[in-house]
Amino acid sequence: MSGPERIERHPVLGEVGGRGEPVRFSFDGRPLGGRAGEPVGVALLAAGIRALRRSRAGEPRGIHCAIGQCMECRVEIDGLGTRRACLTPLRDGMVVRTHRDPGSADG
């Protein structure tokens, strides 16, 4: 479950991916795989998914800073509301959806 888009080591967060057990999760109904404990955003990038939400103007948004500061990577996880994909640890069976609230944060 590695690929050219998988982040293994982050300059600020250190090691972030690839060491946990393989898990299954979904993004907008699409079944995907990743590693337990790696950030959801790392698994999505490894699967080739870059757009996690849209701005008010309809522009795609995704991982930007990858340290939880910019809020560009907001997603909905397990129907529990907004989470940052760059910081949320992946676990088996997780249901991740595109963030649908363009009225928040960036405009």
PDB file of N, CA and C in Angstrom:
ATOM      1  N   MET A   1       0.813  -1.185   0.000  1.00  0.00           N
ATOM      2  CA  MET A   1       0.000   0.000   0.000  1.00  0.00           C
ATOM      3  C   MET A   1       0.854   1.245   0.000  1.00  0.00           C
ATOM      4  N   SER A   2       1.843   1.230  -0.821  1.00  0.00           N
ATOM      5  CA  SER A   2       2.644   2.439  -0.937  1.00  0.00           C
ATOM      6  C   SER A   2       2.581   2.905  -2.372  1.00  0.00           C
ATOM      7  N   GLY A   3       2.972   4.110  -2.584  1.00  0.00           N
ATOM      8  CA  GLY A   3       2.942   4.669  -3.919  1.00  0.00           C
ATOM      9  C   GLY A   3       3.687   5.976  -3.932  1.00  0.00           C
ATOM     10  N   PRO A   4       3.758   6.584  -5.088  1.00  0.00           N
ATOM     11  CA  PRO A   4       4.518   7.820  -5.210  1.00  0.00           C
ATOM     12  C   PRO A   4       3.942   8.974  -4.401  1.00  0.00           C
ATOM     13  N   GLU A   5       2.666   8.898  -4.023  1.00  0.00           N
ATOM     14  CA  GLU A   5       2.034   9.986  -3.279  1.00  0.00           C
ATOM     15  C   GLU A   5       2.040   9.748  -1.770  1.00  0.00           C
ATOM     16  N   ARG A   6       2.507   8.593  -1.311  1.00  0.00           N
ATOM     17  CA  ARG A   6       2.468   8.289   0.121  1.00  0.00           C
ATOM     18  C   ARG A   6       3.539   9.088   0.857  1.00  0.00           C
ATOM     19  N   ILE A   7       3.121   9.770   1.907  1.00  0.00           N
ATOM     20  CA  ILE A   7       4.044  10.513   2.758  1.00  0.00           C
ATOM     21  C   ILE A   7       4.500   9.568   3.860  1.00  0.00           C
ATOM     22  N   GLU A   8       5.772   9.307   3.933  1.00  0.00           N
ATOM     23  CA  GLU A   8       6.313   8.436   4.978  1.00  0.00           C
ATOM     24  C   GLU A   8       6.854   9.247   6.151  1.00  0.00           C
ATOM     25  N   ARG A   9       7.484  10.369   5.834  1.00  0.00           N
ATOM     26  CA  ARG A   9       8.089  11.205   6.876  1.00  0.00           C
ATOM     27  C   ARG A   9       7.782  12.667   6.574  1.00  0.00           C
ATOM     28  N   HIS A  10       7.301  13.365   7.584  1.00  0.00           N
ATOM     29  CA  HIS A  10       6.945  14.774   7.449  1.00  0.00           C
ATOM     30  C   HIS A  10       7.993  15.598   8.194  1.00  0.00           C
ATOM     31  N   PRO A  11       8.416  16.751   7.635  1.00  0.00           N
ATOM     32  CA  PRO A  11       9.462  17.541   8.282  1.00  0.00           C
ATOM     33  C   PRO A  11       9.088  18.072   9.668  1.00  0.00           C
ATOM     34  N   VAL A  12       7.805  18.213   9.952  1.00  0.00           N
ATOM     35  CA  VAL A  12       7.374  18.711  11.257  1.00  0.00           C
ATOM     36  C   VAL A  12       6.848  17.577  12.143  1.00  0.00           C
ATOM     37  N   LEU A  13       6.026  16.706  11.575  1.00  0.00           N
ATOM     38  CA  LEU A  13       5.370  15.658  12.350  1.00  0.00           C
ATOM     39  C   LEU A  13       6.195  14.386  12.504  1.00  0.00           C
ATOM     40  N   GLY A  14       7.275  14.258  11.759  1.00  0.00           N
ATOM     41  CA  GLY A  14       8.091  13.045  11.821  1.00  0.00           C
ATOM     42  C   GLY A  14       7.494  11.933  10.978  1.00  0.00           C
ATOM     43  N   GLU A  15       7.654  10.686  11.429  1.00  0.00           N
ATOM     44  CA  GLU A  15       7.121   9.552  10.676  1.00  0.00           C
ATOM     45  C   GLU A  15       5.606   9.548  10.775  1.00  0.00           C
ATOM     46  N   VAL A  16       4.929   9.444   9.629  1.00  0.00           N
ATOM     47  CA  VAL A  16       3.473   9.530   9.626  1.00  0.00           C
ATOM     48  C   VAL A  16       2.772   8.364   8.944  1.00  0.00           C
ATOM     49  N   GLY A  17       3.445   7.536   8.234  1.00  0.00           N
ATOM     50  CA  GLY A  17       2.694   6.515   7.514  1.00  0.00           C
ATOM     51  C   GLY A  17       3.428   5.231   7.263  1.00  0.00           C
ATOM     52  N   GLY A  18       2.639   4.231   6.908  1.00  0.00           N
ATOM     53  CA  GLY A  18       3.186   3.006   6.390  1.00  0.00           C
ATOM     54  C   GLY A  18       3.577   1.929   7.368  1.00  0.00           C
ATOM     55  N   ARG A  19       3.419   2.125   8.684  1.00  0.00           N
ATOM     56  CA  ARG A  19       3.902   1.125   9.638  1.00  0.00           C
ATOM     57  C   ARG A  19       2.793   0.288  10.279  1.00  0.00           C
ATOM     58  N   GLY A  20       1.566   0.748  10.247  1.00  0.00           N
ATOM     59  CA  GLY A  20       0.468   0.016  10.881  1.00  0.00           C
ATOM     60  C   GLY A  20      -0.019  -1.149  10.037  1.00  0.00           C
ATOM     61  N   GLU A  21      -0.943  -1.882  10.601  1.00  0.00           N
ATOM     62  CA  GLU A  21      -1.567  -3.001   9.890  1.00  0.00           C
ATOM     63  C   GLU A  21      -2.423  -2.466   8.744  1.00  0.00           C
ATOM     64  N   PRO A  22      -2.543  -3.226   7.654  1.00  0.00           N
ATOM     65  CA  PRO A  22      -3.420  -2.807   6.560  1.00  0.00           C
ATOM     66  C   PRO A  22      -4.874  -2.729   7.039  1.00  0.00           C
ATOM     67  N   VAL A  23      -5.560  -1.670   6.638  1.00  0.00           N
ATOM     68  CA  VAL A  23      -6.979  -1.493   6.968  1.00  0.00           C
ATOM     69  C   VAL A  23      -7.737  -1.076   5.721  1.00  0.00           C
ATOM     70  N   ARG A  24      -9.054  -1.238   5.774  1.00  0.00           N
ATOM     71  CA  ARG A  24      -9.940  -0.805   4.696  1.00  0.00           C
ATOM     72  C   ARG A  24     -10.759   0.375   5.203  1.00  0.00           C
ATOM     73  N   PHE A  25     -11.020   1.321   4.321  1.00  0.00           N
ATOM     74  CA  PHE A  25     -11.881   2.452   4.637  1.00  0.00           C
ATOM     75  C   PHE A  25     -12.516   2.903   3.337  1.00  0.00           C
ATOM     76  N   SER A  26     -13.408   3.873   3.396  1.00  0.00           N
ATOM     77  CA  SER A  26     -14.015   4.367   2.155  1.00  0.00           C
ATOM     78  C   SER A  26     -13.954   5.886   2.111  1.00  0.00           C
ATOM     79  N   PHE A  27     -13.923   6.404   0.885  1.00  0.00           N
ATOM     80  CA  PHE A  27     -13.992   7.845   0.660  1.00  0.00           C
ATOM     81  C   PHE A  27     -15.079   8.083  -0.369  1.00  0.00           C
ATOM     82  N   ASP A  28     -16.127   8.779   0.027  1.00  0.00           N
ATOM     83  CA  ASP A  28     -17.287   9.026  -0.833  1.00  0.00           C
ATOM     84  C   ASP A  28     -17.794   7.735  -1.467  1.00  0.00           C
ATOM     85  N   GLY A  29     -17.823   6.671  -0.675  1.00  0.00           N
ATOM     86  CA  GLY A  29     -18.342   5.388  -1.120  1.00  0.00           C
ATOM     87  C   GLY A  29     -17.351   4.502  -1.853  1.00  0.00           C
ATOM     88  N   ARG A  30     -16.188   5.023  -2.153  1.00  0.00           N
ATOM     89  CA  ARG A  30     -15.160   4.253  -2.866  1.00  0.00           C
ATOM     90  C   ARG A  30     -14.298   3.491  -1.860  1.00  0.00           C
ATOM     91  N   PRO A  31     -14.240   2.154  -1.955  1.00  0.00           N
ATOM     92  CA  PRO A  31     -13.410   1.395  -1.022  1.00  0.00           C
ATOM     93  C   PRO A  31     -11.922   1.620  -1.272  1.00  0.00           C
ATOM     94  N   LEU A  32     -11.184   1.840  -0.186  1.00  0.00           N
ATOM     95  CA  LEU A  32      -9.748   2.109  -0.271  1.00  0.00           C
ATOM     96  C   LEU A  32      -9.019   1.354   0.835  1.00  0.00           C
ATOM     97  N   GLY A  33      -7.719   1.334   0.746  1.00  0.00           N
ATOM     98  CA  GLY A  33      -6.901   0.720   1.781  1.00  0.00           C
ATOM     99  C   GLY A  33      -5.835   1.677   2.267  1.00  0.00           C
ATOM    100  N   GLY A  34      -5.386   1.452   3.470  1.00  0.00           N
ATOM    101  CA  GLY A  34      -4.321   2.256   4.052  1.00  0.00           C
ATOM    102  C   GLY A  34      -3.678   1.487   5.181  1.00  0.00           C
ATOM    103  N   ARG A  35      -3.014   2.202   6.069  1.00  0.00           N
ATOM    104  CA  ARG A  35      -2.350   1.597   7.225  1.00  0.00           C
ATOM    105  C   ARG A  35      -2.930   2.189   8.506  1.00  0.00           C
ATOM    106  N   ALA A  36      -3.260   1.329   9.451  1.00  0.00           N
ATOM    107  CA  ALA A  36      -3.819   1.786  10.724  1.00  0.00           C
ATOM    108  C   ALA A  36      -2.895   2.814  11.366  1.00  0.00           C
ATOM    109  N   GLY A  37      -3.484   3.918  11.804  1.00  0.00           N
ATOM    110  CA  GLY A  37      -2.733   4.942  12.512  1.00  0.00           C
ATOM    111  C   GLY A  37      -2.142   6.036  11.658  1.00  0.00           C
ATOM    112  N   GLU A  38      -1.980   5.791  10.359  1.00  0.00           N
ATOM    113  CA  GLU A  38      -1.459   6.869   9.520  1.00  0.00           C
ATOM    114  C   GLU A  38      -2.556   7.913   9.350  1.00  0.00           C
ATOM    115  N   PRO A  39      -2.212   9.171   9.112  1.00  0.00           N
ATOM    116  CA  PRO A  39      -3.249  10.178   8.903  1.00  0.00           C
ATOM    117  C   PRO A  39      -4.132   9.820   7.703  1.00  0.00           C
ATOM    118  N   VAL A  40      -5.421  10.091   7.835  1.00  0.00           N
ATOM    119  CA  VAL A  40      -6.362   9.840   6.746  1.00  0.00           C
ATOM    120  C   VAL A  40      -5.865  10.497   5.462  1.00  0.00           C
ATOM    121  N   GLY A  41      -5.347  11.705   5.565  1.00  0.00           N
ATOM    122  CA  GLY A  41      -4.845  12.423   4.387  1.00  0.00           C
ATOM    123  C   GLY A  41      -3.718  11.701   3.680  1.00  0.00           C
ATOM    124  N   VAL A  42      -2.853  11.027   4.428  1.00  0.00           N
ATOM    125  CA  VAL A  42      -1.758  10.257   3.837  1.00  0.00           C
ATOM    126  C   VAL A  42      -2.326   9.113   3.004  1.00  0.00           C
ATOM    127  N   ALA A  43      -3.306   8.403   3.559  1.00  0.00           N
ATOM    128  CA  ALA A  43      -3.926   7.289   2.835  1.00  0.00           C
ATOM    129  C   ALA A  43      -4.652   7.782   1.587  1.00  0.00           C
ATOM    130  N   LEU A  44      -5.318   8.932   1.681  1.00  0.00           N
ATOM    131  CA  LEU A  44      -6.021   9.478   0.516  1.00  0.00           C
ATOM    132  C   LEU A  44      -5.033   9.897  -0.572  1.00  0.00           C
ATOM    133  N   LEU A  45      -3.953  10.555  -0.205  1.00  0.00           N
ATOM    134  CA  LEU A  45      -2.934  10.923  -1.194  1.00  0.00           C
ATOM    135  C   LEU A  45      -2.343   9.687  -1.858  1.00  0.00           C
ATOM    136  N   ALA A  46      -2.086   8.643  -1.067  1.00  0.00           N
ATOM    137  CA  ALA A  46      -1.525   7.407  -1.617  1.00  0.00           C
ATOM    138  C   ALA A  46      -2.480   6.767  -2.623  1.00  0.00           C
ATOM    139  N   ALA A  47      -3.787   7.006  -2.442  1.00  0.00           N
ATOM    140  CA  ALA A  47      -4.795   6.479  -3.362  1.00  0.00           C
ATOM    141  C   ALA A  47      -5.020   7.412  -4.553  1.00  0.00           C
ATOM    142  N   GLY A  48      -4.279   8.513  -4.601  1.00  0.00           N
ATOM    143  CA  GLY A  48      -4.411   9.452  -5.712  1.00  0.00           C
ATOM    144  C   GLY A  48      -5.516  10.475  -5.540  1.00  0.00           C
ATOM    145  N   ILE A  49      -6.070  10.568  -4.342  1.00  0.00           N
ATOM    146  CA  ILE A  49      -7.157  11.520  -4.073  1.00  0.00           C
ATOM    147  C   ILE A  49      -6.559  12.783  -3.472  1.00  0.00           C
ATOM    148  N   ARG A  50      -6.756  13.888  -4.159  1.00  0.00           N
ATOM    149  CA  ARG A  50      -6.204  15.166  -3.706  1.00  0.00           C
ATOM    150  C   ARG A  50      -7.274  16.160  -3.279  1.00  0.00           C
ATOM    151  N   ALA A  51      -8.427  16.151  -3.930  1.00  0.00           N
ATOM    152  CA  ALA A  51      -9.497  17.097  -3.598  1.00  0.00           C
ATOM    153  C   ALA A  51     -10.365  16.501  -2.497  1.00  0.00           C
ATOM    154  N   LEU A  52     -10.387  17.156  -1.338  1.00  0.00           N
ATOM    155  CA  LEU A  52     -11.143  16.673  -0.193  1.00  0.00           C
ATOM    156  C   LEU A  52     -12.385  17.505   0.082  1.00  0.00           C
ATOM    157  N   ARG A  53     -12.449  18.671  -0.502  1.00  0.00           N
ATOM    158  CA  ARG A  53     -13.589  19.571  -0.347  1.00  0.00           C
ATOM    159  C   ARG A  53     -13.518  20.616  -1.446  1.00  0.00           C
ATOM    160  N   ARG A  54     -14.485  21.522  -1.473  1.00  0.00           N
ATOM    161  CA  ARG A  54     -14.505  22.626  -2.436  1.00  0.00           C
ATOM    162  C   ARG A  54     -14.676  23.940  -1.683  1.00  0.00           C
ATOM    163  N   SER A  55     -14.045  24.983  -2.210  1.00  0.00           N
ATOM    164  CA  SER A  55     -14.213  26.320  -1.624  1.00  0.00           C
ATOM    165  C   SER A  55     -15.585  26.857  -2.012  1.00  0.00           C
ATOM    166  N   ARG A  56     -15.956  28.005  -1.472  1.00  0.00           N
ATOM    167  CA  ARG A  56     -17.230  28.627  -1.866  1.00  0.00           C
ATOM    168  C   ARG A  56     -17.291  28.868  -3.365  1.00  0.00           C
ATOM    169  N   ALA A  57     -16.142  29.150  -3.969  1.00  0.00           N
ATOM    170  CA  ALA A  57     -16.084  29.400  -5.416  1.00  0.00           C
ATOM    171  C   ALA A  57     -16.054  28.104  -6.226  1.00  0.00           C
ATOM    172  N   GLY A  58     -16.058  26.952  -5.548  1.00  0.00           N
ATOM    173  CA  GLY A  58     -16.065  25.678  -6.243  1.00  0.00           C
ATOM    174  C   GLY A  58     -14.693  25.121  -6.575  1.00  0.00           C
ATOM    175  N   GLU A  59     -13.648  25.766  -6.070  1.00  0.00           N
ATOM    176  CA  GLU A  59     -12.286  25.294  -6.350  1.00  0.00           C
ATOM    177  C   GLU A  59     -11.934  24.118  -5.443  1.00  0.00           C
ATOM    178  N   PRO A  60     -11.223  23.117  -5.976  1.00  0.00           N
ATOM    179  CA  PRO A  60     -10.844  21.977  -5.145  1.00  0.00           C
ATOM    180  C   PRO A  60      -9.834  22.374  -4.070  1.00  0.00           C
ATOM    181  N   ARG A  61      -9.992  21.770  -2.903  1.00  0.00           N
ATOM    182  CA  ARG A  61      -9.086  21.988  -1.781  1.00  0.00           C
ATOM    183  C   ARG A  61      -8.661  20.631  -1.242  1.00  0.00           C
ATOM    184  N   GLY A  62      -7.448  20.575  -0.693  1.00  0.00           N
ATOM    185  CA  GLY A  62      -6.947  19.320  -0.134  1.00  0.00           C
ATOM    186  C   GLY A  62      -5.809  19.585   0.823  1.00  0.00           C
ATOM    187  N   ILE A  63      -4.920  18.613   0.954  1.00  0.00           N
ATOM    188  CA  ILE A  63      -3.775  18.736   1.858  1.00  0.00           C
ATOM    189  C   ILE A  63      -2.923  19.931   1.430  1.00  0.00           C
ATOM    190  N   HIS A  64      -2.619  20.813   2.383  1.00  0.00           N
ATOM    191  CA  HIS A  64      -1.773  21.969   2.080  1.00  0.00           C
ATOM    192  C   HIS A  64      -0.582  21.998   3.043  1.00  0.00           C
ATOM    193  N   CYS A  65      -0.827  22.312   4.305  1.00  0.00           N
ATOM    194  CA  CYS A  65       0.287  22.395   5.261  1.00  0.00           C
ATOM    195  C   CYS A  65       0.631  21.033   5.859  1.00  0.00           C
ATOM    196  N   ALA A  66      -0.348  20.159   5.970  1.00  0.00           N
ATOM    197  CA  ALA A  66      -0.198  18.811   6.535  1.00  0.00           C
ATOM    198  C   ALA A  66       0.222  18.805   8.004  1.00  0.00           C
ATOM    199  N   ILE A  67      -0.041  19.903   8.729  1.00  0.00           N
ATOM    200  CA  ILE A  67       0.246  19.934  10.168  1.00  0.00           C
ATOM    201  C   ILE A  67      -0.945  20.459  10.977  1.00  0.00           C
ATOM    202  N   GLY A  68      -2.110  20.550  10.364  1.00  0.00           N
ATOM    203  CA  GLY A  68      -3.311  20.932  11.078  1.00  0.00           C
ATOM    204  C   GLY A  68      -3.559  22.407  11.255  1.00  0.00           C
ATOM    205  N   GLN A  69      -2.800  23.255  10.604  1.00  0.00           N
ATOM    206  CA  GLN A  69      -2.945  24.693  10.792  1.00  0.00           C
ATOM    207  C   GLN A  69      -3.853  25.378   9.777  1.00  0.00           C
ATOM    208  N   CYS A  70      -3.842  24.935   8.532  1.00  0.00           N
ATOM    209  CA  CYS A  70      -4.538  25.682   7.474  1.00  0.00           C
ATOM    210  C   CYS A  70      -6.008  25.292   7.304  1.00  0.00           C
ATOM    211  N   MET A  71      -6.408  24.129   7.769  1.00  0.00           N
ATOM    212  CA  MET A  71      -7.787  23.641   7.669  1.00  0.00           C
ATOM    213  C   MET A  71      -8.246  23.355   6.238  1.00  0.00           C
ATOM    214  N   GLU A  72      -7.344  23.296   5.291  1.00  0.00           N
ATOM    215  CA  GLU A  72      -7.711  23.009   3.902  1.00  0.00           C
ATOM    216  C   GLU A  72      -8.141  21.559   3.697  1.00  0.00           C
ATOM    217  N   CYS A  73      -7.739  20.666   4.582  1.00  0.00           N
ATOM    218  CA  CYS A  73      -7.997  19.236   4.394  1.00  0.00           C
ATOM    219  C   CYS A  73      -9.224  18.745   5.162  1.00  0.00           C
ATOM    220  N   ARG A  74     -10.171  19.618   5.439  1.00  0.00           N
ATOM    221  CA  ARG A  74     -11.358  19.218   6.197  1.00  0.00           C
ATOM    222  C   ARG A  74     -12.149  18.141   5.452  1.00  0.00           C
ATOM    223  N   VAL A  75     -12.541  17.111   6.189  1.00  0.00           N
ATOM    224  CA  VAL A  75     -13.388  16.037   5.673  1.00  0.00           C
ATOM    225  C   VAL A  75     -14.413  15.696   6.752  1.00  0.00           C
ATOM    226  N   GLU A  76     -15.435  14.935   6.374  1.00  0.00           N
ATOM    227  CA  GLU A  76     -16.381  14.396   7.340  1.00  0.00           C
ATOM    228  C   GLU A  76     -15.993  12.946   7.584  1.00  0.00           C
ATOM    229  N   ILE A  77     -15.902  12.546   8.837  1.00  0.00           N
ATOM    230  CA  ILE A  77     -15.501  11.179   9.172  1.00  0.00           C
ATOM    231  C   ILE A  77     -16.575  10.526  10.037  1.00  0.00           C
ATOM    232  N   ASP A  78     -17.044   9.378   9.571  1.00  0.00           N
ATOM    233  CA  ASP A  78     -18.035   8.568  10.283  1.00  0.00           C
ATOM    234  C   ASP A  78     -19.275   9.363  10.677  1.00  0.00           C
ATOM    235  N   GLY A  79     -19.633  10.369   9.889  1.00  0.00           N
ATOM    236  CA  GLY A  79     -20.824  11.159  10.153  1.00  0.00           C
ATOM    237  C   GLY A  79     -20.742  12.010  11.410  1.00  0.00           C
ATOM    238  N   LEU A  80     -19.554  12.180  11.957  1.00  0.00           N
ATOM    239  CA  LEU A  80     -19.384  12.899  13.222  1.00  0.00           C
ATOM    240  C   LEU A  80     -18.973  14.352  13.051  1.00  0.00           C
ATOM    241  N   GLY A  81     -19.001  14.841  11.840  1.00  0.00           N
ATOM    242  CA  GLY A  81     -18.638  16.226  11.618  1.00  0.00           C
ATOM    243  C   GLY A  81     -17.252  16.395  11.034  1.00  0.00           C
ATOM    244  N   THR A  82     -16.804  17.632  11.044  1.00  0.00           N
ATOM    245  CA  THR A  82     -15.560  18.010  10.390  1.00  0.00           C
ATOM    246  C   THR A  82     -14.333  17.554  11.174  1.00  0.00           C
ATOM    247  N   ARG A  83     -13.398  16.976  10.431  1.00  0.00           N
ATOM    248  CA  ARG A  83     -12.107  16.573  10.988  1.00  0.00           C
ATOM    249  C   ARG A  83     -11.023  16.986  10.005  1.00  0.00           C
ATOM    250  N   ARG A  84      -9.802  17.142  10.489  1.00  0.00           N
ATOM    251  CA  ARG A  84      -8.667  17.443   9.614  1.00  0.00           C
ATOM    252  C   ARG A  84      -8.030  16.128   9.175  1.00  0.00           C
ATOM    253  N   ALA A  85      -8.021  15.888   7.871  1.00  0.00           N
ATOM    254  CA  ALA A  85      -7.492  14.634   7.326  1.00  0.00           C
ATOM    255  C   ALA A  85      -6.006  14.474   7.604  1.00  0.00           C
ATOM    256  N   CYS A  86      -5.291  15.583   7.733  1.00  0.00           N
ATOM    257  CA  CYS A  86      -3.839  15.495   7.948  1.00  0.00           C
ATOM    258  C   CYS A  86      -3.476  15.031   9.349  1.00  0.00           C
ATOM    259  N   LEU A  87      -4.408  15.125  10.305  1.00  0.00           N
ATOM    260  CA  LEU A  87      -4.110  14.768  11.691  1.00  0.00           C
ATOM    261  C   LEU A  87      -4.907  13.579  12.219  1.00  0.00           C
ATOM    262  N   THR A  88      -5.997  13.220  11.576  1.00  0.00           N
ATOM    263  CA  THR A  88      -6.869  12.159  12.074  1.00  0.00           C
ATOM    264  C   THR A  88      -6.312  10.785  11.734  1.00  0.00           C
ATOM    265  N   PRO A  89      -6.042   9.948  12.747  1.00  0.00           N
ATOM    266  CA  PRO A  89      -5.490   8.614  12.486  1.00  0.00           C
ATOM    267  C   PRO A  89      -6.508   7.703  11.792  1.00  0.00           C
ATOM    268  N   LEU A  90      -6.055   6.988  10.804  1.00  0.00           N
ATOM    269  CA  LEU A  90      -6.893   6.053  10.058  1.00  0.00           C
ATOM    270  C   LEU A  90      -7.147   4.801  10.888  1.00  0.00           C
ATOM    271  N   ARG A  91      -8.388   4.304  10.818  1.00  0.00           N
ATOM    272  CA  ARG A  91      -8.704   3.026  11.446  1.00  0.00           C
ATOM    273  C   ARG A  91      -9.618   2.227  10.532  1.00  0.00           C
ATOM    274  N   ASP A  92      -9.647   0.940  10.761  1.00  0.00           N
ATOM    275  CA  ASP A  92     -10.409   0.034   9.916  1.00  0.00           C
ATOM    276  C   ASP A  92     -11.894   0.392   9.920  1.00  0.00           C
ATOM    277  N   GLY A  93     -12.500   0.377   8.740  1.00  0.00           N
ATOM    278  CA  GLY A  93     -13.923   0.622   8.599  1.00  0.00           C
ATOM    279  C   GLY A  93     -14.336   2.078   8.577  1.00  0.00           C
ATOM    280  N   MET A  94     -13.403   2.994   8.653  1.00  0.00           N
ATOM    281  CA  MET A  94     -13.703   4.421   8.678  1.00  0.00           C
ATOM    282  C   MET A  94     -14.441   4.822   7.395  1.00  0.00           C
ATOM    283  N   VAL A  95     -15.449   5.685   7.552  1.00  0.00           N
ATOM    284  CA  VAL A  95     -16.198   6.213   6.415  1.00  0.00           C
ATOM    285  C   VAL A  95     -15.866   7.698   6.308  1.00  0.00           C
ATOM    286  N   VAL A  96     -15.163   8.060   5.239  1.00  0.00           N
ATOM    287  CA  VAL A  96     -14.710   9.437   5.028  1.00  0.00           C
ATOM    288  C   VAL A  96     -15.486  10.012   3.854  1.00  0.00           C
ATOM    289  N   ARG A  97     -15.944  11.234   4.003  1.00  0.00           N
ATOM    290  CA  ARG A  97     -16.701  11.892   2.933  1.00  0.00           C
ATOM    291  C   ARG A  97     -16.144  13.290   2.674  1.00  0.00           C
ATOM    292  N   THR A  98     -16.368  13.745   1.455  1.00  0.00           N
ATOM    293  CA  THR A  98     -16.012  15.108   1.083  1.00  0.00           C
ATOM    294  C   THR A  98     -16.689  16.082   2.041  1.00  0.00           C
ATOM    295  N   HIS A  99     -15.956  17.074   2.489  1.00  0.00           N
ATOM    296  CA  HIS A  99     -16.510  18.114   3.357  1.00  0.00           C
ATOM    297  C   HIS A  99     -17.489  18.935   2.536  1.00  0.00           C
ATOM    298  N   ARG A 100     -18.706  19.132   3.041  1.00  0.00           N
ATOM    299  CA  ARG A 100     -19.767  19.777   2.265  1.00  0.00           C
ATOM    300  C   ARG A 100     -20.198  21.139   2.778  1.00  0.00           C
ATOM    301  N   ASP A 101     -19.416  21.791   3.619  1.00  0.00           N
ATOM    302  CA  ASP A 101     -19.823  23.077   4.171  1.00  0.00           C
ATOM    303  C   ASP A 101     -18.931  24.202   3.665  1.00  0.00           C
ATOM    304  N   PRO A 102     -19.210  24.708   2.457  1.00  0.00           N
ATOM    305  CA  PRO A 102     -18.359  25.767   1.909  1.00  0.00           C
ATOM    306  C   PRO A 102     -18.488  27.090   2.641  1.00  0.00           C
ATOM    307  N   GLY A 103     -19.413  27.201   3.576  1.00  0.00           N
ATOM    308  CA  GLY A 103     -19.589  28.447   4.298  1.00  0.00           C
ATOM    309  C   GLY A 103     -18.646  28.624   5.470  1.00  0.00           C
ATOM    310  N   SER A 104     -17.770  27.659   5.710  1.00  0.00           N
ATOM    311  CA  SER A 104     -16.893  27.775   6.870  1.00  0.00           C
ATOM    312  C   SER A 104     -15.469  28.130   6.477  1.00  0.00           C
ATOM    313  N   ALA A 105     -14.782  28.727   7.375  1.00  0.00           N
ATOM    314  CA  ALA A 105     -13.350  29.065   7.314  1.00  0.00           C
ATOM    315  C   ALA A 105     -12.940  29.919   6.134  1.00  0.00           C
ATOM    316  N   ASP A 106     -12.589  29.346   4.995  1.00  0.00           N
ATOM    317  CA  ASP A 106     -11.855  30.101   3.973  1.00  0.00           C
ATOM    318  C   ASP A 106     -12.688  30.893   2.994  1.00  0.00           C
ATOM    319  N   GLY A 107     -13.920  30.509   2.778  1.00  0.00           N
ATOM    320  CA  GLY A 107     -14.724  31.248   1.814  1.00  0.00           C
ATOM    321  C   GLY A 107     -14.590  30.898   0.415  1.00  0.00           C
TER     322      GLY A 107
END
